[in-house]
Coordinates of C-alpha atoms in Angstrom, one line a residue:
M1 CA 27.3 18.5 12.9
A2 CA 24.8 18.4 10.1
S3 CA 21.1 18.1 11.1
K4 CA 19.3 14.9 10.3
R5 CA 17.1 14.6 7.3
T6 CA 13.5 14.6 8.6
I7 CA 11.0 12.1 7.1
L8 CA 7.3 12.1 8.0
I9 CA 5.3 8.9 7.7
T10 CA 1.5 8.8 7.5
G11 CA -0.4 5.7 8.4
V12 CA 2.5 4.4 10.4
T13 CA 0.3 2.1 12.6
G14 CA -1.3 0.7 9.5
N15 CA -0.1 -1.8 6.9
Q16 CA 1.6 0.4 4.3
G17 CA 3.0 3.0 6.7
G18 CA 4.2 0.3 9.0
A19 CA 5.9 -1.4 6.1
V20 CA 7.7 1.8 5.3
L21 CA 8.9 2.3 8.8
Q22 CA 10.1 -1.3 9.0
A23 CA 12.0 -0.9 5.7
L24 CA 13.6 2.4 6.9
R25 CA 14.7 0.7 10.1
S26 CA 16.6 -1.8 8.0
H27 CA 18.2 0.8 5.8
P28 CA 21.9 1.6 6.5
A29 CA 21.1 5.4 6.6
Y30 CA 18.5 5.0 9.3
P31 CA 20.7 6.4 12.1
S32 CA 21.1 9.6 10.0
L33 CA 17.3 10.2 9.7
A34 CA 14.8 11.9 12.0
I35 CA 11.5 10.0 11.7
R36 CA 8.2 11.6 12.5
A37 CA 4.8 9.9 12.4
L38 CA 1.4 11.5 11.9
V39 CA -1.1 9.7 14.2
R40 CA -4.6 10.3 15.4
N41 CA -4.0 8.6 18.8
P42 CA -0.5 9.2 20.1
A43 CA -0.9 7.0 23.2
A44 CA -2.0 4.0 21.2
A45 CA 0.6 4.6 18.5
A46 CA 3.4 4.9 21.1
K47 CA 2.4 1.6 22.6
K48 CA 2.2 -0.1 19.2
L49 CA 5.5 1.3 17.8
S50 CA 7.5 1.0 21.1
D51 CA 10.2 3.3 19.6
P52 CA 11.0 6.5 21.5
S53 CA 13.2 7.7 18.7
I54 CA 10.1 8.3 16.5
T55 CA 8.5 11.7 17.1
L56 CA 4.7 11.4 17.1
H57 CA 2.5 14.3 15.9
T58 CA -1.2 14.2 16.5
G59 CA -3.1 15.2 13.3
D60 CA -5.9 14.5 10.9
L61 CA -5.3 14.3 7.1
T62 CA -8.5 16.3 6.5
V63 CA -7.6 19.1 9.0
A64 CA -4.9 21.4 7.6
S65 CA -4.2 23.2 10.8
S66 CA -3.3 19.9 12.5
L67 CA -0.8 19.0 9.8
A68 CA 1.3 22.2 9.9
P69 CA 3.3 21.4 13.1
A70 CA 4.1 17.9 11.9
L71 CA 5.4 19.2 8.6
V72 CA 7.8 21.8 9.9
D73 CA 11.3 21.2 8.5
V74 CA 10.2 17.9 6.9
H75 CA 12.3 17.0 3.8
T76 CA 10.3 14.0 2.6
A77 CA 6.8 12.8 3.4
F78 CA 5.3 9.4 2.8
L79 CA 1.6 9.7 2.1
V80 CA -1.0 6.9 2.1
T81 CA -4.7 7.5 2.1
T82 CA -7.8 5.3 2.7
P83 CA -11.4 5.5 1.3
K84 CA -12.9 5.9 4.7
P85 CA -15.6 6.9 5.4
N86 CA -15.9 7.2 1.6
P87 CA -13.8 7.8 -1.5
A88 CA -14.6 11.6 -1.5
A89 CA -13.2 11.8 2.0
E90 CA -10.1 10.0 0.7
T91 CA -9.6 12.6 -2.0
A92 CA -10.0 15.3 0.6
Q93 CA -7.3 13.7 2.8
G94 CA -4.8 13.6 -0.1
I95 CA -5.5 17.2 -1.3
T96 CA -5.3 18.6 2.2
F97 CA -2.1 16.9 3.0
I98 CA -0.4 17.9 -0.3
D99 CA -1.5 21.6 0.1
A100 CA -0.1 21.6 3.7
A101 CA 3.1 20.0 2.5
V102 CA 3.6 22.6 -0.2
A103 CA 2.9 25.4 2.3
A104 CA 5.5 23.9 4.7
G105 CA 8.2 23.6 2.0
V106 CA 8.4 19.8 1.9
Q107 CA 10.8 18.9 -0.8
F108 CA 9.6 15.4 -1.8
I109 CA 6.4 13.3 -1.5
V110 CA 6.2 9.5 -2.0
F111 CA 2.5 8.6 -2.5
T112 CA 1.1 5.1 -2.6
S113 CA -1.9 5.0 -4.9
V114 CA -3.4 1.9 -6.5
G115 CA -2.7 -0.1 -9.6
S116 CA -4.3 1.4 -12.8
A117 CA -5.3 4.6 -11.0
D118 CA -4.4 6.4 -14.2
Q119 CA -6.7 4.2 -16.4
N120 CA -10.1 5.8 -15.6
T121 CA -11.4 2.5 -14.2
G122 CA -14.6 4.0 -12.7
I123 CA -14.0 2.2 -9.4
P124 CA -14.7 4.8 -6.7
H125 CA -11.8 4.0 -4.5
F126 CA -9.4 3.9 -7.5
E127 CA -10.8 7.2 -8.8
S128 CA -10.3 8.9 -5.4
K129 CA -6.6 8.1 -5.6
R130 CA -6.5 9.2 -9.3
R131 CA -7.7 12.6 -8.2
I132 CA -5.0 12.8 -5.5
E133 CA -2.4 11.9 -8.1
E134 CA -3.7 14.7 -10.4
H135 CA -3.5 17.2 -7.5
L136 CA 0.0 16.1 -6.7
E137 CA 1.0 16.7 -10.3
R138 CA -0.6 20.1 -10.3
S139 CA 1.1 21.1 -7.0
G140 CA 4.5 21.2 -8.5
I141 CA 6.1 19.5 -5.5
P142 CA 8.7 16.8 -6.6
H143 CA 7.1 13.4 -6.0
A144 CA 7.1 9.7 -6.8
I145 CA 3.9 7.6 -7.1
I146 CA 3.8 3.9 -6.4
R147 CA 0.7 2.0 -7.6
P148 CA 0.4 -1.3 -5.9
V149 CA -1.8 -4.1 -7.3
A150 CA -3.9 -6.5 -5.3
F151 CA -2.4 -7.4 -1.9
M152 CA -1.0 -10.8 -1.1
D153 CA -1.8 -10.0 2.5
S154 CA -5.5 -10.2 1.7
F155 CA -5.3 -14.0 1.8
P156 CA -5.2 -15.4 5.3
V157 CA -2.4 -18.0 5.9
A158 CA -4.1 -20.1 8.5
P159 CA -7.1 -22.3 7.6
G160 CA -10.5 -20.9 8.7
I161 CA -13.8 -19.6 7.5
L162 CA -12.3 -16.2 6.4
R163 CA -9.8 -17.9 4.0
F164 CA -12.5 -20.3 2.9
L165 CA -14.8 -17.4 1.9
I166 CA -12.2 -15.1 0.4
L167 CA -10.8 -17.8 -1.9
G168 CA -14.3 -18.7 -2.9
M169 CA -15.2 -15.1 -3.8
F170 CA -12.0 -14.7 -5.8
R171 CA -12.6 -18.0 -7.7
T172 CA -16.1 -17.0 -8.7
A173 CA -15.0 -13.5 -9.7
M174 CA -11.9 -14.5 -11.7
R175 CA -13.3 -17.6 -13.5
G176 CA -9.8 -18.9 -14.3
R177 CA -8.2 -15.5 -15.1
T178 CA -4.9 -14.5 -13.6
L179 CA -4.4 -11.5 -11.4
Q180 CA -1.3 -9.7 -10.2
F181 CA -0.4 -9.4 -6.5
V182 CA 2.1 -7.6 -4.3
A183 CA 3.2 -8.0 -0.7
V184 CA 2.7 -5.0 1.5
K185 CA 6.3 -5.6 2.7
D186 CA 7.5 -4.8 -0.8
I187 CA 5.4 -1.7 -1.0
G188 CA 7.3 -0.4 2.0
E189 CA 10.7 -1.5 0.6
V190 CA 10.1 0.2 -2.8
A191 CA 8.7 3.3 -1.1
V192 CA 12.0 3.5 0.9
M193 CA 13.9 3.1 -2.3
A194 CA 12.2 6.2 -3.6
I195 CA 12.5 8.1 -0.3
M196 CA 16.3 7.5 -0.2
D197 CA 16.9 8.3 -3.9
E198 CA 14.9 11.4 -4.7
A199 CA 17.0 12.3 -7.7
E200 CA 16.3 8.9 -9.3
W201 CA 12.6 8.7 -8.4
A202 CA 11.3 12.2 -8.8
G203 CA 8.6 12.2 -11.5
K204 CA 8.2 8.5 -11.6
A205 CA 5.0 6.5 -11.3
I206 CA 5.3 2.7 -11.2
E207 CA 2.8 -0.1 -11.1
L208 CA 4.1 -2.5 -8.4
A209 CA 3.5 -6.3 -8.5
G210 CA 5.5 -9.4 -7.5
D211 CA 3.6 -12.3 -9.0
E212 CA 0.7 -13.2 -11.2
V213 CA -1.5 -16.3 -10.7
S214 CA -5.0 -17.7 -11.1
V215 CA -6.9 -18.8 -8.1
D216 CA -6.0 -22.4 -8.9
G217 CA -2.4 -21.3 -9.1
L218 CA -2.8 -19.7 -5.7
L219 CA -4.1 -23.0 -4.3
D220 CA -1.1 -24.8 -5.8
V221 CA 1.1 -22.4 -3.9
Y222 CA -0.8 -23.0 -0.6
Q223 CA -0.4 -26.7 -1.1
A224 CA 3.3 -26.5 -1.9
V225 CA 4.0 -24.3 1.2
M226 CA 1.6 -25.7 3.7
G227 CA 1.3 -29.3 2.6
A228 CA -2.5 -29.2 2.0
R229 CA -4.8 -27.7 -0.6
P230 CA -7.2 -25.2 1.0
W231 CA -10.9 -25.8 0.9
V232 CA -12.7 -23.2 -1.2
C233 CA -16.3 -22.0 -0.6
W234 CA -18.6 -22.2 -3.7
V235 CA -20.1 -18.8 -4.2
P236 CA -22.6 -18.5 -7.1
G237 CA -22.2 -15.4 -9.1
W238 CA -25.6 -13.9 -8.2
L239 CA -24.8 -14.3 -4.5
L240 CA -21.4 -12.6 -5.0
R241 CA -23.1 -9.6 -6.6
A242 CA -25.7 -9.5 -3.9
L243 CA -23.1 -9.6 -1.0
L244 CA -20.5 -7.2 -2.3
P245 CA -20.8 -3.4 -2.0
T246 CA -20.9 -1.8 -5.4
D247 CA -17.4 -0.4 -5.1
I248 CA -15.9 -3.9 -4.4
Y249 CA -18.1 -5.5 -7.1
L250 CA -16.7 -3.0 -9.7
M251 CA -13.2 -3.8 -8.5
F252 CA -13.7 -7.6 -9.0
K253 CA -15.3 -6.8 -12.4
F254 CA -12.2 -4.9 -13.3
F255 CA -10.0 -7.7 -12.1
Y256 CA -11.7 -10.1 -14.5
E257 CA -12.2 -7.9 -17.6
R258 CA -8.9 -5.9 -17.5
G259 CA -6.7 -6.7 -14.6
Y260 CA -3.3 -5.1 -13.8
N261 CA -0.4 -4.8 -16.2
A262 CA 2.7 -4.3 -14.1
D263 CA 6.0 -5.3 -15.8
I264 CA 7.1 -7.9 -13.2
P265 CA 10.4 -8.9 -14.9
A266 CA 11.5 -5.2 -14.9
L267 CA 10.4 -4.8 -11.3
Q268 CA 12.4 -7.9 -10.3
K269 CA 15.5 -6.3 -11.8
M270 CA 14.8 -3.1 -9.9
H271 CA 14.1 -4.9 -6.7
P272 CA 15.5 -8.5 -6.7
G273 CA 14.0 -9.2 -3.3
L274 CA 10.4 -8.8 -4.6
L275 CA 8.3 -11.5 -3.1
T276 CA 6.5 -14.1 -5.2
L277 CA 3.3 -15.6 -3.6
E278 CA 5.3 -18.7 -2.6
A279 CA 8.0 -16.7 -0.9
F280 CA 5.3 -14.5 0.8
L281 CA 3.5 -17.5 2.2
Q282 CA 6.8 -19.2 3.3
D283 CA 7.7 -16.0 5.1
K284 CA 4.3 -15.8 6.8
V285 CA 4.4 -19.5 7.8
G286 CA 7.9 -19.2 9.2
K287 CA 6.9 -16.2 11.3
K288 CA 3.9 -18.1 12.7
T289 CA 6.0 -21.1 13.7
E290 CA 8.8 -19.1 15.4

C-alpha cells in the first residue's frame, strides 16, 4: 500500500494554520494524507485540536534543530509567520524554516504572506514578509505565495466597546476610502487548493481578497445582517496617531493612500465560495446562534 502524503502545518492552533487544517479536513483526499503540526506546547495543542490522527511535533520556527524531526519525509509544508516579538524575528522565523525545509528535502511550500508585500511599502511587518518571500525565491524550493489583504475577522460581530473602537479607528483612518478584505476561512481554503495542486500552483503568488468596501459600506452590511447599525466611536486624527504604534499607523496610512489591488472578480472565478463581508457576517451570526 502506498504511503500517505505527509503535510506539515505551522501555526495550527492559530487563525490561519487552523483554517488550513479545517479546509484539509473537508477535502475528499484528507483520508489519504498524513497531517503533522509544528507546535510550541504539545499538551495545549492536543487539547485544542482534539484529533489524535494529527502528529504533533514540538518546535520553534527560529531553532533549526527543533524543526528537523518535524520535517522528516514531509512532502508539503504550510508556513505562516508572525511579527512577534518584532518584524526582524519574523524574518528569522521564515528563513530558518525555509532552510530547514530545503535541508530535509521538502518538495513544496505554501507561504501566507501579506497583501502588497512585493510593493516596498515600508511597513515593518509587511517588509519582514517580503524578505521571507525573497528568501523562498532564492531557495529554489517549489512554492506558492498567498498574500491576504485585511482580515474580515478583525471586526467583532457582537456589539461592544472593542467593535465600537475598531470601527472608529478605521473610519478616521480611511476617510471614506474603500479597502479590500478577506476571511481567514478563505485563506485556509485557497492554501489547501495550492497544497493539493502543486503542479498548478508552483511559482504562483496571488493577492487574496473577497470584498471591497468603505467603512460606511461595512456599517450597511452590519445593519443588513444584524438589523441594527453599529455605533462608531469618534476618534480624532491626532488621537489615532498618538494611540497607534508606528507600524500600525504606517499600515493605516498605506490603506488610505494606496490600498490593496487584488483582482476580486478573477479570484471569485478561481474560488466561487469566496466570502463577501455580508456572507462572512451571516456565517458568524449563524454560528453564534446555533
